[in-house]
CSV table of C-alpha atoms in Angstrom, one decimal:
chain,number,residue,atom,x,y,z
A,17,MET,CA,78.7,6.7,10.0
A,18,ALA,CA,77.5,4.6,13.0
A,19,LEU,CA,73.8,3.7,13.3
A,20,ARG,CA,71.6,5.5,15.7
A,21,ARG,CA,70.8,3.2,18.6
A,22,ASP,CA,67.2,2.8,19.7
A,23,PRO,CA,67.3,4.3,23.2
A,24,GLU,CA,64.4,2.1,24.5
A,25,LYS,CA,66.1,-1.0,23.4
A,26,GLN,CA,69.5,0.2,24.6
A,27,ALA,CA,68.1,0.8,28.1
A,28,GLN,CA,67.2,-2.9,28.3
A,29,LEU,CA,70.8,-4.0,27.8
A,30,ASP,CA,73.2,-4.4,30.6
A,31,PHE,CA,76.4,-5.7,29.2
A,32,GLY,CA,78.8,-2.9,30.3
A,33,ALA,CA,81.3,-1.0,28.2
A,34,ALA,CA,83.3,-4.1,27.4
A,35,SER,CA,80.5,-5.6,25.3
A,36,ASP,CA,80.2,-2.5,23.1
A,37,PRO,CA,82.0,-3.3,19.8
A,38,LYS,CA,83.1,0.4,19.5
A,39,VAL,CA,85.2,0.1,22.6
A,40,SER,CA,86.1,-3.6,22.7
A,41,PRO,CA,88.9,-4.5,20.3
A,42,ASP,CA,88.3,-8.2,21.1
A,43,TYR,CA,84.6,-8.1,20.3
A,44,ASP,CA,84.8,-10.1,17.1
A,45,LYS,CA,86.8,-12.9,18.8
A,46,SER,CA,84.5,-13.2,21.8
A,47,TYR,CA,81.5,-13.1,19.5
A,48,SER,CA,82.8,-16.0,17.4
A,49,LYS,CA,83.8,-17.9,20.5
A,50,HIS,CA,80.3,-17.9,22.0
A,51,HIS,CA,78.0,-18.0,19.1
A,52,ASP,CA,78.2,-21.8,18.8
A,53,GLU,CA,76.7,-22.2,22.3
A,54,SER,CA,73.4,-20.7,21.3
A,55,GLY,CA,72.9,-21.3,17.6
A,56,PRO,CA,70.5,-19.7,15.2
A,57,GLY,CA,67.3,-18.1,16.4
A,58,ARG,CA,68.8,-16.9,19.7
A,59,TYR,CA,68.5,-13.4,21.3
A,60,ASP,CA,71.3,-11.2,19.9
A,61,PRO,CA,72.1,-7.9,21.7
A,62,ILE,CA,73.6,-6.4,18.5
A,63,ILE,CA,70.4,-6.8,16.5
A,64,ASP,CA,68.3,-5.6,19.4
A,65,ARG,CA,70.2,-2.2,19.5
A,66,TYR,CA,68.6,-1.1,16.2
A,67,THR,CA,65.2,-0.4,14.8
A,68,GLU,CA,63.8,-2.3,11.9
A,69,ALA,CA,64.2,0.8,9.7
A,70,GLU,CA,67.9,1.0,10.5
A,71,ILE,CA,68.4,-2.7,9.8
A,72,ARG,CA,66.7,-2.3,6.4
A,73,ARG,CA,68.9,0.6,5.6
A,74,VAL,CA,72.1,-1.4,6.2
A,75,VAL,CA,70.7,-4.3,4.2
A,76,ARG,CA,69.9,-1.9,1.3
A,77,LYS,CA,73.5,-0.7,1.3
A,78,VAL,CA,74.7,-4.3,0.9
A,79,ASP,CA,72.0,-4.8,-1.8
A,80,PHE,CA,73.2,-1.9,-3.9
A,81,ARG,CA,76.8,-2.9,-3.6
A,82,LEU,CA,76.5,-6.6,-4.3
A,83,ILE,CA,73.4,-7.4,-6.4
A,84,PRO,CA,73.8,-5.1,-9.4
A,85,LEU,CA,77.4,-6.1,-10.1
A,86,CYS,CA,76.9,-9.8,-9.5
A,87,GLY,CA,73.9,-9.7,-11.8
A,88,LEU,CA,75.8,-7.8,-14.5
A,89,MET,CA,78.7,-10.3,-14.3
A,90,TYR,CA,76.3,-13.2,-14.4
A,91,CYS,CA,74.6,-11.8,-17.5
A,92,VAL,CA,78.0,-11.6,-19.2
A,93,SER,CA,78.8,-15.1,-18.2
A,94,LEU,CA,75.5,-16.4,-19.7
A,95,LEU,CA,76.0,-14.5,-22.9
A,96,ASP,CA,79.5,-15.9,-23.3
A,97,ARG,CA,78.5,-19.5,-22.8
A,98,THR,CA,75.1,-19.5,-24.7
A,99,ASN,CA,75.6,-17.3,-27.7
A,100,LEU,CA,76.4,-20.2,-30.0
A,101,SER,CA,72.8,-20.5,-31.1
A,102,ASN,CA,72.7,-16.8,-32.3
A,103,ALA,CA,75.9,-17.4,-34.2
A,104,ALA,CA,74.6,-20.7,-35.6
A,105,ILE,CA,71.7,-19.0,-37.5
A,106,ALA,CA,73.8,-16.1,-38.5
A,107,GLY,CA,76.2,-18.2,-40.5
A,108,MET,CA,78.5,-20.1,-38.2
A,109,THR,CA,76.9,-23.5,-39.1
A,110,LYS,CA,77.8,-23.0,-42.7
A,111,GLU,CA,81.3,-21.4,-42.2
A,112,LEU,CA,82.5,-24.1,-39.9
A,113,ASN,CA,80.7,-27.0,-41.7
A,114,LEU,CA,78.6,-28.0,-38.6
A,115,ARG,CA,75.8,-29.7,-40.6
A,116,THR,CA,77.3,-33.2,-40.4
A,117,LYS,CA,75.4,-35.5,-38.1
A,118,ASN,CA,78.1,-38.1,-37.4
A,119,PRO,CA,79.4,-36.6,-35.2
A,120,ASP,CA,76.8,-34.0,-34.4
A,121,ARG,CA,79.3,-31.2,-34.4
A,122,TYR,CA,77.0,-28.5,-33.0
A,123,SER,CA,76.0,-30.7,-30.0
A,124,VAL,CA,79.7,-31.6,-29.4
A,125,ILE,CA,80.6,-27.9,-29.3
A,126,THR,CA,77.9,-27.1,-26.9
A,127,LEU,CA,78.4,-30.0,-24.5
A,128,VAL,CA,82.2,-30.0,-24.1
A,129,PHE,CA,82.0,-26.7,-22.2
A,130,PHE,CA,80.2,-28.6,-19.4
A,131,ILE,CA,82.8,-31.3,-19.1
A,132,THR,CA,85.5,-29.0,-17.7
A,133,TYR,CA,82.8,-26.8,-16.1
A,134,VAL,CA,81.8,-29.8,-13.9
A,135,ILE,CA,85.3,-31.1,-13.2
A,136,ALA,CA,86.6,-27.7,-12.1
A,137,GLN,CA,83.6,-26.8,-9.8
A,138,PRO,CA,84.8,-28.1,-6.4
A,139,PRO,CA,88.4,-26.7,-6.4
A,140,THR,CA,87.3,-23.3,-7.8
A,141,THR,CA,84.7,-22.9,-5.1
A,142,ILE,CA,87.4,-23.4,-2.5
A,143,LEU,CA,89.7,-20.9,-4.3
A,144,THR,CA,87.0,-18.3,-4.0
A,145,ARG,CA,87.4,-18.4,-0.2
A,146,PHE,CA,91.2,-18.7,-0.5
A,147,PHE,CA,91.9,-15.7,-2.8
A,148,GLY,CA,88.8,-13.8,-1.9
A,149,PRO,CA,85.9,-13.1,-4.3
A,150,ARG,CA,87.2,-9.6,-5.3
A,151,ILE,CA,90.5,-11.0,-6.8
A,152,TRP,CA,89.3,-14.5,-7.9
A,153,LEU,CA,86.0,-13.6,-9.6
A,154,ALA,CA,87.5,-10.6,-11.3
A,155,THR,CA,90.5,-12.5,-12.6
A,156,ILE,CA,88.6,-15.4,-14.1
A,157,THR,CA,86.2,-12.9,-15.7
A,158,LEU,CA,89.1,-11.1,-17.3
A,159,PHE,CA,90.6,-14.4,-18.7
A,160,TRP,CA,87.3,-15.8,-20.0
A,161,GLY,CA,86.7,-12.5,-21.7
A,162,ALA,CA,90.1,-12.9,-23.5
A,163,THR,CA,89.1,-16.4,-24.5
A,164,MET,CA,85.9,-15.1,-26.0
A,165,ILE,CA,87.8,-12.7,-28.2
A,166,GLY,CA,89.6,-15.8,-29.6
A,167,PHE,CA,86.2,-17.2,-30.7
A,168,GLY,CA,86.0,-14.6,-33.3
A,169,PHE,CA,89.1,-15.8,-35.1
A,170,VAL,CA,88.2,-19.5,-35.3
A,171,LYS,CA,88.6,-21.2,-38.7
A,172,ASP,CA,87.9,-24.8,-37.7
A,173,TRP,CA,85.2,-26.4,-35.5
A,174,LYS,CA,87.9,-28.4,-33.6
A,175,THR,CA,89.5,-25.1,-32.5
A,176,LEU,CA,86.1,-24.0,-31.2
A,177,VAL,CA,85.9,-27.2,-29.2
A,178,GLY,CA,89.2,-26.4,-27.5
A,179,LEU,CA,88.2,-22.9,-26.7
A,180,ARG,CA,84.9,-24.1,-25.2
A,181,LEU,CA,86.9,-26.5,-23.0
A,182,ILE,CA,89.0,-23.6,-21.7
A,183,LEU,CA,85.9,-21.4,-21.2
A,184,GLY,CA,84.4,-24.2,-19.1
A,185,VAL,CA,87.4,-24.1,-16.7
A,186,LEU,CA,87.3,-20.3,-16.3
A,187,GLU,CA,83.6,-20.0,-15.9
A,188,SER,CA,83.4,-22.9,-13.4
A,189,GLY,CA,84.5,-20.7,-10.5
A,190,PHE,CA,82.1,-17.8,-11.1
A,191,PHE,CA,78.6,-19.0,-10.4
A,192,PRO,CA,79.3,-21.1,-7.3
A,193,GLY,CA,81.6,-18.4,-6.0
A,194,VAL,CA,78.9,-15.8,-6.3
A,195,VAL,CA,76.3,-18.1,-4.8
A,196,TYR,CA,78.6,-18.7,-1.9
A,197,LEU,CA,79.5,-15.0,-1.5
A,198,LEU,CA,75.8,-13.9,-1.4
A,199,SER,CA,74.9,-16.6,1.1
A,200,THR,CA,77.5,-15.3,3.5
A,201,TRP,CA,76.0,-11.8,3.4
A,202,TYR,CA,72.3,-12.6,3.5
A,203,LYS,CA,69.8,-14.4,5.7
A,204,ARG,CA,67.9,-17.2,4.2
A,205,LEU,CA,66.6,-16.0,1.8
A,206,ALA,CA,86.9,-8.3,-14.6
A,207,PHE,CA,88.4,-5.0,-13.7
A,208,LEU,CA,84.9,-3.8,-12.9
A,209,GLY,CA,84.6,-6.8,-10.6
A,210,TYR,CA,87.9,-6.0,-8.9
A,211,ILE,CA,86.9,-2.4,-8.3
A,212,PHE,CA,83.4,-3.1,-7.0
A,213,LEU,CA,83.1,-6.7,-5.7
A,214,VAL,CA,83.5,-7.1,-2.0
A,215,SER,CA,85.0,-9.7,0.3
A,216,PHE,CA,83.2,-11.9,2.8
A,217,PRO,CA,81.6,-10.0,5.8
A,218,ASP,CA,83.9,-11.8,8.3
A,219,ASN,CA,87.0,-10.4,6.6
A,220,GLN,CA,87.3,-7.3,8.6
A,221,LYS,CA,90.8,-6.4,7.2
A,222,SER,CA,89.5,-6.2,3.6
A,223,ARG,CA,89.3,-2.6,2.2
A,224,SER,CA,86.5,-3.7,-0.1
A,225,ILE,CA,83.9,-3.8,2.7
A,226,ARG,CA,84.6,-0.3,3.9
A,227,PHE,CA,81.3,0.9,2.3
A,228,ILE,CA,79.8,-0.2,5.7
A,229,SER,CA,81.0,0.6,9.1
A,230,ALA,CA,82.4,-1.9,11.6
A,231,GLU,CA,79.1,-1.8,13.5
A,232,GLU,CA,77.1,-2.4,10.4
A,233,ARG,CA,79.3,-5.3,9.4
A,234,GLN,CA,78.7,-6.8,12.9
A,235,LEU,CA,75.0,-6.3,12.4
A,236,ILE,CA,75.1,-8.2,9.1
A,237,ILE,CA,77.0,-11.1,10.7
A,238,ALA,CA,74.7,-11.1,13.7
A,239,ARG,CA,71.6,-11.3,11.5
A,240,VAL,CA,73.0,-14.3,9.6
A,241,ASN,CA,74.0,-16.0,12.8
A,242,GLN,CA,70.6,-15.4,14.4
A,243,ASP,CA,69.0,-16.9,11.2
A,244,ARG,CA,71.2,-20.0,10.8
A,245,GLY,CA,74.3,-19.6,13.0
A,246,ASP,CA,77.0,-20.0,10.4
A,247,ALA,CA,78.3,-16.6,9.5
A,248,ASP,CA,81.6,-16.9,11.2
A,249,LEU,CA,84.4,-18.5,9.2
A,250,GLU,CA,85.3,-22.1,10.1
A,251,LYS,CA,88.8,-23.4,9.5
A,252,PHE,CA,88.9,-25.4,6.3
A,253,SER,CA,88.7,-29.1,6.8
A,254,ILE,CA,88.4,-31.6,3.9
A,255,LYS,CA,86.3,-33.8,6.2
A,256,LYS,CA,83.8,-31.0,6.9
A,257,TRP,CA,83.8,-30.1,3.2
A,258,LEU,CA,83.2,-33.6,2.0
A,259,GLY,CA,80.8,-34.3,4.9
A,260,GLY,CA,78.0,-32.6,3.0
A,261,ALA,CA,78.1,-35.5,0.5
A,262,SER,CA,76.5,-37.8,3.1
A,263,ASP,CA,73.3,-35.6,3.2
A,264,TRP,CA,70.9,-37.0,0.6
A,265,LYS,CA,69.1,-33.6,0.5
A,266,ILE,CA,72.2,-32.0,-1.0
A,267,TRP,CA,71.9,-34.3,-4.0
A,268,ALA,CA,68.1,-33.7,-4.2
A,269,TYR,CA,68.7,-30.0,-4.5
A,270,GLY,CA,71.3,-30.7,-7.2
A,271,LEU,CA,68.9,-32.9,-9.1
A,272,CYS,CA,66.3,-30.2,-9.1
A,273,PHE,CA,68.8,-27.7,-10.3
A,274,GLY,CA,70.1,-30.0,-13.0
A,275,CYS,CA,66.5,-30.6,-14.2
A,276,ALA,CA,65.9,-26.9,-14.3
A,277,THR,CA,69.0,-26.2,-16.3
A,278,THR,CA,68.3,-29.0,-18.7
A,279,VAL,CA,65.5,-26.8,-20.1
A,280,SER,CA,67.2,-23.4,-19.7
A,281,TYR,CA,70.3,-24.5,-21.5
A,282,ALA,CA,68.4,-26.4,-24.2
A,283,LEU,CA,66.4,-23.2,-24.9
A,284,ALA,CA,69.5,-21.1,-24.9
A,285,TYR,CA,71.3,-23.3,-27.5
A,286,PHE,CA,68.3,-24.3,-29.7
A,287,LEU,CA,65.6,-21.7,-29.4
A,288,PRO,CA,66.9,-19.4,-32.1
A,289,ILE,CA,67.2,-22.5,-34.4
A,290,ILE,CA,63.6,-23.5,-33.7
A,291,LEU,CA,62.3,-20.0,-34.3
A,292,ASN,CA,64.3,-19.8,-37.6
A,293,GLN,CA,63.9,-23.3,-39.0
A,294,GLU,CA,60.6,-24.6,-37.5
A,295,LEU,CA,58.5,-21.5,-37.0
A,296,GLY,CA,59.7,-19.9,-40.2
A,297,PHE,CA,61.1,-16.5,-38.9
A,298,ASP,CA,64.0,-15.0,-40.8
A,299,THR,CA,67.3,-14.7,-39.1
A,300,GLY,CA,66.9,-11.1,-38.0
A,301,THR,CA,63.4,-11.6,-36.7
A,302,ALA,CA,64.4,-14.8,-34.9
A,303,GLN,CA,67.2,-13.0,-33.1
A,304,CYS,CA,64.8,-10.3,-31.9
A,305,LEU,CA,62.1,-12.7,-30.8
A,306,ILE,CA,64.5,-14.4,-28.3
A,307,ALA,CA,64.4,-11.4,-26.0
A,308,PRO,CA,60.7,-11.1,-25.0
A,309,PRO,CA,60.4,-14.6,-23.4
A,310,TYR,CA,63.4,-13.8,-21.2
A,311,ALA,CA,62.0,-10.5,-20.2
A,312,PHE,CA,58.8,-12.3,-19.1
A,313,ALA,CA,61.0,-14.8,-17.3
A,314,GLY,CA,62.5,-12.0,-15.3
A,315,ILE,CA,59.1,-10.9,-14.2
A,316,VAL,CA,58.2,-14.4,-13.1
A,317,MET,CA,61.5,-14.6,-11.2
A,318,ILE,CA,60.7,-11.4,-9.3
A,319,VAL,CA,57.1,-12.4,-8.5
A,320,THR,CA,58.0,-15.9,-7.3
A,321,GLY,CA,60.9,-14.6,-5.3
A,322,TRP,CA,58.6,-12.0,-3.6
A,323,PHE,CA,56.1,-14.7,-2.9
A,324,GLY,CA,58.7,-17.0,-1.4
A,325,ASP,CA,60.1,-14.3,0.8
A,326,LYS,CA,56.8,-13.1,2.1
A,327,TYR,CA,55.2,-16.5,2.7
A,328,HIS,CA,58.3,-18.6,3.3
A,329,GLN,CA,57.2,-21.1,0.7
A,330,ARG,CA,60.2,-22.1,-1.4
A,331,GLY,CA,59.1,-25.6,-2.5
A,332,PHE,CA,55.8,-24.2,-3.8
A,333,CYS,CA,57.6,-21.7,-6.0
A,334,VAL,CA,59.9,-24.4,-7.5
A,335,ALA,CA,56.9,-26.7,-8.2
A,336,PHE,CA,54.9,-23.8,-9.8
A,337,ASN,CA,57.7,-22.9,-12.1
A,338,ALA,CA,58.1,-26.6,-13.1
A,339,MET,CA,54.4,-26.8,-14.0
A,340,LEU,CA,54.6,-23.6,-15.9
A,341,CYS,CA,57.5,-25.0,-17.9
A,342,ILE,CA,55.7,-28.2,-18.7
A,343,VAL,CA,52.7,-26.3,-20.1
A,344,GLY,CA,55.0,-24.2,-22.3
A,345,LEU,CA,56.9,-27.1,-23.6
A,346,ALA,CA,53.7,-29.0,-24.5
A,347,VAL,CA,52.4,-26.0,-26.5
A,348,MET,CA,55.7,-25.5,-28.2
A,349,GLY,CA,55.9,-29.0,-29.4
A,350,TRP,CA,52.3,-30.0,-30.2
A,351,ALA,CA,50.3,-26.9,-31.1
A,352,TYR,CA,50.8,-27.8,-34.8
A,353,GLY,CA,49.9,-25.2,-37.4
A,354,ASP,CA,49.6,-22.3,-35.0
A,355,THR,CA,52.9,-20.3,-35.0
A,356,ARG,CA,51.5,-17.7,-32.6
A,357,ALA,CA,50.4,-20.4,-30.0
A,358,ARG,CA,53.8,-22.1,-30.3
A,359,TYR,CA,55.7,-18.9,-29.7
A,360,PHE,CA,53.4,-18.2,-26.8
A,361,GLY,CA,54.5,-21.5,-25.3
A,362,VAL,CA,58.1,-20.3,-25.5
A,363,PHE,CA,57.2,-17.7,-22.9
A,364,PHE,CA,55.9,-20.2,-20.4
A,365,ALA,CA,58.7,-22.7,-21.0
A,366,THR,CA,61.5,-20.0,-20.8
A,367,ALA,CA,59.9,-18.4,-17.7
A,368,GLY,CA,59.4,-21.7,-15.8
A,369,ALA,CA,62.9,-23.0,-16.5
A,370,ASN,CA,64.8,-19.8,-15.8
A,371,ALA,CA,62.8,-18.7,-12.8
A,372,ASN,CA,63.6,-22.0,-11.2
A,373,VAL,CA,67.3,-21.2,-11.3
A,374,PRO,CA,67.1,-18.7,-8.4
A,375,SER,CA,64.2,-20.5,-6.8
A,376,VAL,CA,66.2,-23.8,-6.4
A,377,LEU,CA,69.3,-21.9,-5.3
A,378,THR,CA,67.2,-20.2,-2.5
A,379,TYR,CA,65.5,-23.5,-1.7
A,380,GLN,CA,68.8,-25.1,-0.9
A,381,ALA,CA,70.4,-22.0,0.8
A,382,ASN,CA,67.5,-21.8,3.2
A,383,ASN,CA,67.9,-25.4,4.3
A,384,ILE,CA,71.6,-26.0,5.0
A,385,ARG,CA,74.0,-24.8,7.7
A,386,GLY,CA,77.8,-24.5,8.0
A,387,GLN,CA,80.3,-22.6,5.9
A,388,TRP,CA,82.0,-25.6,4.3
A,389,LYS,CA,78.8,-27.6,3.8
A,390,ARG,CA,77.4,-24.5,2.1
A,391,ALA,CA,80.5,-24.3,-0.1
A,392,PHE,CA,80.2,-28.0,-1.0
A,393,CYS,CA,76.6,-27.6,-1.7
A,394,SER,CA,77.2,-24.6,-4.0
A,395,ALA,CA,79.7,-26.5,-6.0
A,396,THR,CA,77.6,-29.7,-6.2
A,397,LEU,CA,74.5,-27.7,-7.1
A,398,VAL,CA,76.1,-25.9,-10.0
A,399,GLY,CA,78.0,-29.0,-11.1
A,400,MET,CA,74.6,-30.8,-11.3
A,401,GLY,CA,73.3,-27.8,-13.2
A,402,ALA,CA,76.2,-28.3,-15.7
A,403,LEU,CA,75.1,-31.9,-16.1
A,404,GLY,CA,71.7,-30.6,-17.0
A,405,GLY,CA,73.4,-28.6,-19.7
A,406,ILE,CA,75.0,-31.7,-21.1
A,407,VAL,CA,71.5,-33.4,-21.2
A,408,GLY,CA,70.0,-30.4,-22.8
A,409,SER,CA,72.7,-30.2,-25.4
A,410,THR,CA,72.5,-33.9,-26.4
A,411,ALA,CA,68.7,-34.4,-26.1
A,412,PHE,CA,68.2,-31.8,-28.8
A,413,ARG,CA,69.9,-33.5,-31.8
A,414,SER,CA,70.5,-32.1,-35.2
A,415,GLN,CA,68.7,-35.1,-36.8
A,416,ASP,CA,65.6,-34.1,-34.9
A,417,ALA,CA,65.5,-30.6,-36.3
A,418,PRO,CA,63.5,-28.6,-36.7
A,419,THR,CA,60.7,-30.0,-34.4
A,420,TYR,CA,63.0,-31.5,-31.7
A,421,ILE,CA,60.1,-33.6,-30.4
A,422,PRO,CA,62.4,-36.1,-28.5
A,423,GLY,CA,64.3,-33.2,-26.9
A,424,LEU,CA,61.0,-31.5,-25.8
A,425,SER,CA,59.8,-34.8,-24.3
A,426,VAL,CA,63.1,-35.2,-22.3
A,427,ALA,CA,62.7,-31.6,-21.1
A,428,MET,CA,59.1,-32.2,-19.9
A,429,GLY,CA,60.3,-35.3,-18.1
A,430,SER,CA,62.9,-33.3,-16.3
A,431,GLN,CA,60.3,-31.0,-14.9
A,432,ALA,CA,58.2,-33.9,-13.8
A,433,VAL,CA,61.3,-35.1,-11.8
A,434,ILE,CA,61.4,-31.7,-10.1
A,435,LEU,CA,57.8,-32.1,-9.0
A,436,LEU,CA,58.5,-35.5,-7.5
A,437,VAL,CA,61.7,-34.4,-5.7
A,438,VAL,CA,60.0,-31.2,-4.3
A,439,GLY,CA,57.1,-33.3,-3.0
A,440,THR,CA,59.5,-35.7,-1.3
A,441,LEU,CA,61.5,-32.9,0.3
A,442,THR,CA,58.3,-31.1,1.4
A,443,MET,CA,57.0,-34.2,3.3
A,444,THR,CA,60.5,-34.8,4.8
A,445,PHE,CA,60.8,-31.2,6.0
A,446,LYS,CA,57.4,-31.1,7.5
A,447,LEU,CA,57.9,-34.4,9.3
A,448,ASN,CA,61.4,-33.4,10.7
A,449,ASN,CA,60.1,-29.9,11.7
A,450,LYS,CA,57.4,-31.5,13.8
A,451,LYS,CA,59.9,-33.9,15.4
A,452,ALA,CA,62.1,-30.9,16.2
A,453,ASP,CA,59.2,-29.0,17.7
A,454,ARG,CA,58.6,-32.0,20.0
A,455,GLY,CA,62.2,-32.1,21.0
A,456,GLU,CA,62.7,-35.5,19.3
A,457,LYS,CA,65.3,-34.4,16.8
A,458,ILE,CA,68.0,-31.8,16.2
A,459,LEU,CA,68.1,-30.4,12.7
A,460,GLU,CA,71.3,-29.3,11.0
A,461,ASP,CA,73.2,-29.5,14.4
A,462,SER,CA,71.0,-26.7,15.9
A,463,PRO,CA,68.1,-27.1,18.2
A,464,SER,CA,66.4,-24.0,16.9
A,465,PHE,CA,66.8,-24.7,13.2
A,466,ARG,CA,63.7,-25.5,11.1
A,467,TYR,CA,63.5,-26.3,7.4
A,468,THR,CA,61.8,-23.9,5.0
A,469,VAL,CA,59.3,-25.9,3.0
């Protein structure tokens, strides 16, 4: 169903019948042809046709189609890669003889996943665009599900290492692919997947985006172009794709993300062990006590996300989460003799680290332009996040159990790095925005683009 046009706004337009997308078969081509001339922030007749209430209704349709499924698939992804700790305290350590410290078999099993996960990041992000998210993301989800079934039949720890390597390859295409997909639909800001995932908004031939009309799709593209001017598909160029590597800010975002995942992965792989061996909870209780801190983390994610959207303060949210994590880690490690206090610290540490995953993703998404630069940044960001997983896996060593003081110290240091990087980026953004306001500098190849601090 077409959107109702605002008659007052429509009366202001004088573009003739040829400009109406309902009667102009070449509208999409002409729109793409001319959008580069004006860039983000420009007046757009498509957006001006509709009321704010109508625009919100279209965005909600996209929300309900994309967010729940991507969130569900991401939950499955996290469960599949981080459930080793639950298995460890439930008997896997004894059955597979993982107690040896040379090599530290448990740490080896956790970190090998990230080796293939990092290496396969760049090509799998490109394949998301080549095959389309509906086919690509659903296919890799199906295959990594089959790999996880194989985990249940492992009799030797070396076999588990091999399966974790395969899992790293298959999961490498999911997260950056989803990040890239969402960034094409929104302003700054396995079979199931095949049935419900959608294609990119510029792919007008895809049947998967028929849940919105042609006019609504053009509205989505117009909103993204008005915001940052990069919704239209650019022809793939290895030069453009690798060009993002010359921007130091891309690596700064990646460093922030890697530091955030250092703690989030460390908690995922070692928290049940700490609760069981250090805080003295039995296996069943330790398994249950994992859930509440993550529920609290979800609340913090929502609150900081709302704050960032409302006040356009992304860096502040990232810094706040990092400080929250530091406090939690300190209480976890050094509140000796008080089990309740140490468990309370788990809430802050878990919330700060995990809430910074979407916060850093949004931080970088708000401050880059260009389809292939965005694809490169997505792959780089998640690749650096995987490196954080390697650090988190190796910093928490079996010989340091059950207190893991060296690992907790490394985790706190990683959050301090986030504070330093965000401070540097904030000063850089404010300085460059002022220069752009004075006409002394063009940011991200657009005169109207401004960084979100």
